[in-house]
Amino acid sequence: WYQRRVRCSISAGSRGESPGSSRGTSPGRGSNETVYKKQIKLQPGMNAFVNGELGTVKYVGRVEFADGIWVGVHLKNQNGKNDGTVQGKRYFSCKQGFGIMVKPSKVTIHGITASKLIDEKDYPE
């Protein structure tokens, strides 16, 4: 991501613009993180950390067993709680013990808490 941002800044400069000017980015770590969060949404297929374990997001959405939005993750190691099925409802598929369903606040994507990458409007009740 950093290399892409640098290339954009260089390209912008070659068009007569100052580097980083009209791309919605500005110097400083905080502003770059804000732009990055707005460009990325949590979705299946993303690599994630959950409770210190590496896995792949397999499900994002509402569930029948609790309120709010939940994230289903297929862990790389057998440290999960299920196979993608919770209380008889299948949300995703994986081997038994490799799946886990957690609130987005327990998931980290590229160092960003997944709850910051979710817009609740995308998941109507």
CSV table of C-alpha atoms in Angstrom, one decimal:
chain,number,residue,atom,x,y,z
A,1,TRP,CA,0.0,0.0,0.0
A,2,TYR,CA,2.8,2.4,0.9
A,3,GLN,CA,4.5,1.9,-2.5
A,4,ARG,CA,1.2,2.5,-4.3
A,5,ARG,CA,0.7,5.8,-2.4
A,6,VAL,CA,4.2,6.9,-3.2
A,7,ARG,CA,3.8,6.1,-6.9
A,8,CYS,CA,0.5,8.1,-6.9
A,9,SER,CA,2.3,11.1,-5.4
A,10,ILE,CA,5.1,10.9,-7.9
A,11,SER,CA,2.6,10.6,-10.8
A,12,ALA,CA,0.6,13.5,-9.5
A,13,GLY,CA,3.7,15.6,-9.3
A,14,SER,CA,4.5,14.9,-13.0
A,15,ARG,CA,1.1,16.4,-13.9
A,16,GLY,CA,2.0,19.7,-12.3
A,17,GLU,CA,0.3,19.0,-9.0
A,18,SER,CA,2.1,18.9,-5.7
A,19,PRO,CA,2.7,15.4,-4.4
A,20,GLY,CA,-0.2,14.2,-2.3
A,21,SER,CA,-2.4,17.1,-3.1
A,22,SER,CA,-5.7,16.2,-4.8
A,23,ARG,CA,-5.7,12.5,-3.9
A,24,GLY,CA,-7.3,12.9,-0.5
A,25,THR,CA,-4.1,12.2,1.4
A,26,SER,CA,-1.9,14.5,3.3
A,27,PRO,CA,1.4,14.0,5.1
A,28,GLY,CA,1.2,12.5,8.5
A,29,ARG,CA,0.4,9.0,9.7
A,30,GLY,CA,-3.1,9.7,11.1
A,31,SER,CA,-4.5,11.1,7.9
A,32,ASN,CA,-3.1,8.2,5.8
A,33,GLU,CA,-4.8,5.7,8.1
A,34,THR,CA,-8.1,7.5,7.8
A,35,VAL,CA,-8.0,7.5,4.0
A,36,TYR,CA,-6.9,3.8,4.1
A,37,LYS,CA,-9.9,2.8,6.4
A,38,LYS,CA,-12.4,4.6,4.1
A,39,GLN,CA,-11.0,2.8,1.0
A,40,ILE,CA,-11.2,-0.7,2.5
A,41,LYS,CA,-14.2,-2.6,3.7
A,42,LEU,CA,-14.1,-5.8,5.7
A,43,GLN,CA,-15.0,-8.7,3.4
A,44,PRO,CA,-14.5,-12.4,3.0
A,45,GLY,CA,-11.1,-13.5,1.7
A,46,MET,CA,-9.1,-11.0,3.8
A,47,ASN,CA,-6.4,-12.2,6.0
A,48,ALA,CA,-7.0,-11.4,9.7
A,49,PHE,CA,-5.7,-11.8,13.2
A,50,VAL,CA,-8.1,-13.0,15.9
A,51,ASN,CA,-7.0,-13.6,19.5
A,52,GLY,CA,-3.4,-13.7,18.2
A,53,GLU,CA,-4.2,-16.3,15.5
A,54,LEU,CA,-3.9,-15.9,11.8
A,55,GLY,CA,-6.9,-16.7,9.7
A,56,THR,CA,-9.1,-15.8,6.7
A,57,VAL,CA,-12.4,-13.9,6.9
A,58,LYS,CA,-15.2,-16.2,5.6
A,59,TYR,CA,-18.3,-14.4,6.8
A,60,VAL,CA,-19.3,-10.8,7.7
A,61,GLY,CA,-22.9,-10.0,8.6
A,62,ARG,CA,-25.8,-10.5,11.0
A,63,VAL,CA,-26.4,-13.8,12.8
A,64,GLU,CA,-29.3,-15.5,14.4
A,65,PHE,CA,-27.6,-16.2,17.7
A,66,ALA,CA,-26.9,-12.6,18.8
A,67,ASP,CA,-27.4,-9.0,17.9
A,68,GLY,CA,-25.1,-6.9,15.7
A,69,ILE,CA,-22.6,-7.8,13.0
A,70,TRP,CA,-20.3,-10.8,13.5
A,71,VAL,CA,-17.2,-12.0,11.6
A,72,GLY,CA,-16.6,-15.7,10.8
A,73,VAL,CA,-12.9,-16.6,10.5
A,74,HIS,CA,-11.3,-19.8,9.3
A,75,LEU,CA,-8.1,-20.0,11.4
A,76,LYS,CA,-4.9,-21.5,10.1
A,77,ASN,CA,-4.4,-23.6,13.2
A,78,GLN,CA,-7.0,-25.8,15.0
A,79,ASN,CA,-7.7,-23.3,17.8
A,80,GLY,CA,-11.3,-22.4,16.8
A,81,LYS,CA,-14.6,-23.4,18.2
A,82,ASN,CA,-16.6,-24.7,15.2
A,83,ASP,CA,-16.7,-25.6,11.5
A,84,GLY,CA,-18.6,-22.4,10.5
A,85,THR,CA,-21.9,-23.7,12.1
A,86,VAL,CA,-23.2,-22.0,15.2
A,87,GLN,CA,-26.4,-23.3,16.9
A,88,GLY,CA,-27.3,-25.3,13.9
A,89,LYS,CA,-27.0,-22.5,11.3
A,90,ARG,CA,-24.1,-22.7,8.8
A,91,TYR,CA,-22.4,-19.3,8.1
A,92,PHE,CA,-19.3,-20.7,6.3
A,93,SER,CA,-17.5,-24.0,5.9
A,94,CYS,CA,-14.2,-25.2,7.3
A,95,LYS,CA,-12.8,-28.2,9.2
A,96,GLN,CA,-14.1,-28.7,12.7
A,97,GLY,CA,-12.1,-26.7,15.2
A,98,PHE,CA,-10.8,-24.2,12.7
A,99,GLY,CA,-13.8,-21.8,12.6
A,100,ILE,CA,-14.6,-19.0,15.0
A,101,MET,CA,-17.3,-16.3,15.1
A,102,VAL,CA,-16.4,-13.1,16.8
A,103,LYS,CA,-17.4,-9.5,17.1
A,104,PRO,CA,-15.5,-7.2,14.7
A,105,SER,CA,-13.7,-5.5,17.6
A,106,LYS,CA,-11.8,-8.8,18.1
A,107,VAL,CA,-10.5,-8.9,14.5
A,108,THR,CA,-7.5,-7.0,13.1
A,109,ILE,CA,-6.9,-6.4,9.4
A,110,HIS,CA,-3.5,-4.8,8.5
A,111,GLY,CA,-3.3,-3.4,12.0
A,112,ILE,CA,-6.8,-1.9,11.9
A,113,THR,CA,-9.6,-3.1,14.1
A,114,ALA,CA,-12.2,-4.6,11.8
A,115,SER,CA,-15.1,-2.6,13.4
A,116,LYS,CA,-13.6,0.5,11.8
A,117,LEU,CA,-13.8,-1.2,8.4
A,118,ILE,CA,-17.6,-2.0,8.7
A,119,ASP,CA,-20.5,0.3,7.8
A,120,GLU,CA,-23.6,-1.0,9.6
A,121,LYS,CA,-25.7,0.4,6.8
A,122,ASP,CA,-24.3,-2.4,4.5
A,123,TYR,CA,-25.9,-5.0,6.8
A,124,PRO,CA,-29.6,-4.2,7.3
A,125,GLU,CA,-31.5,-6.1,10.0
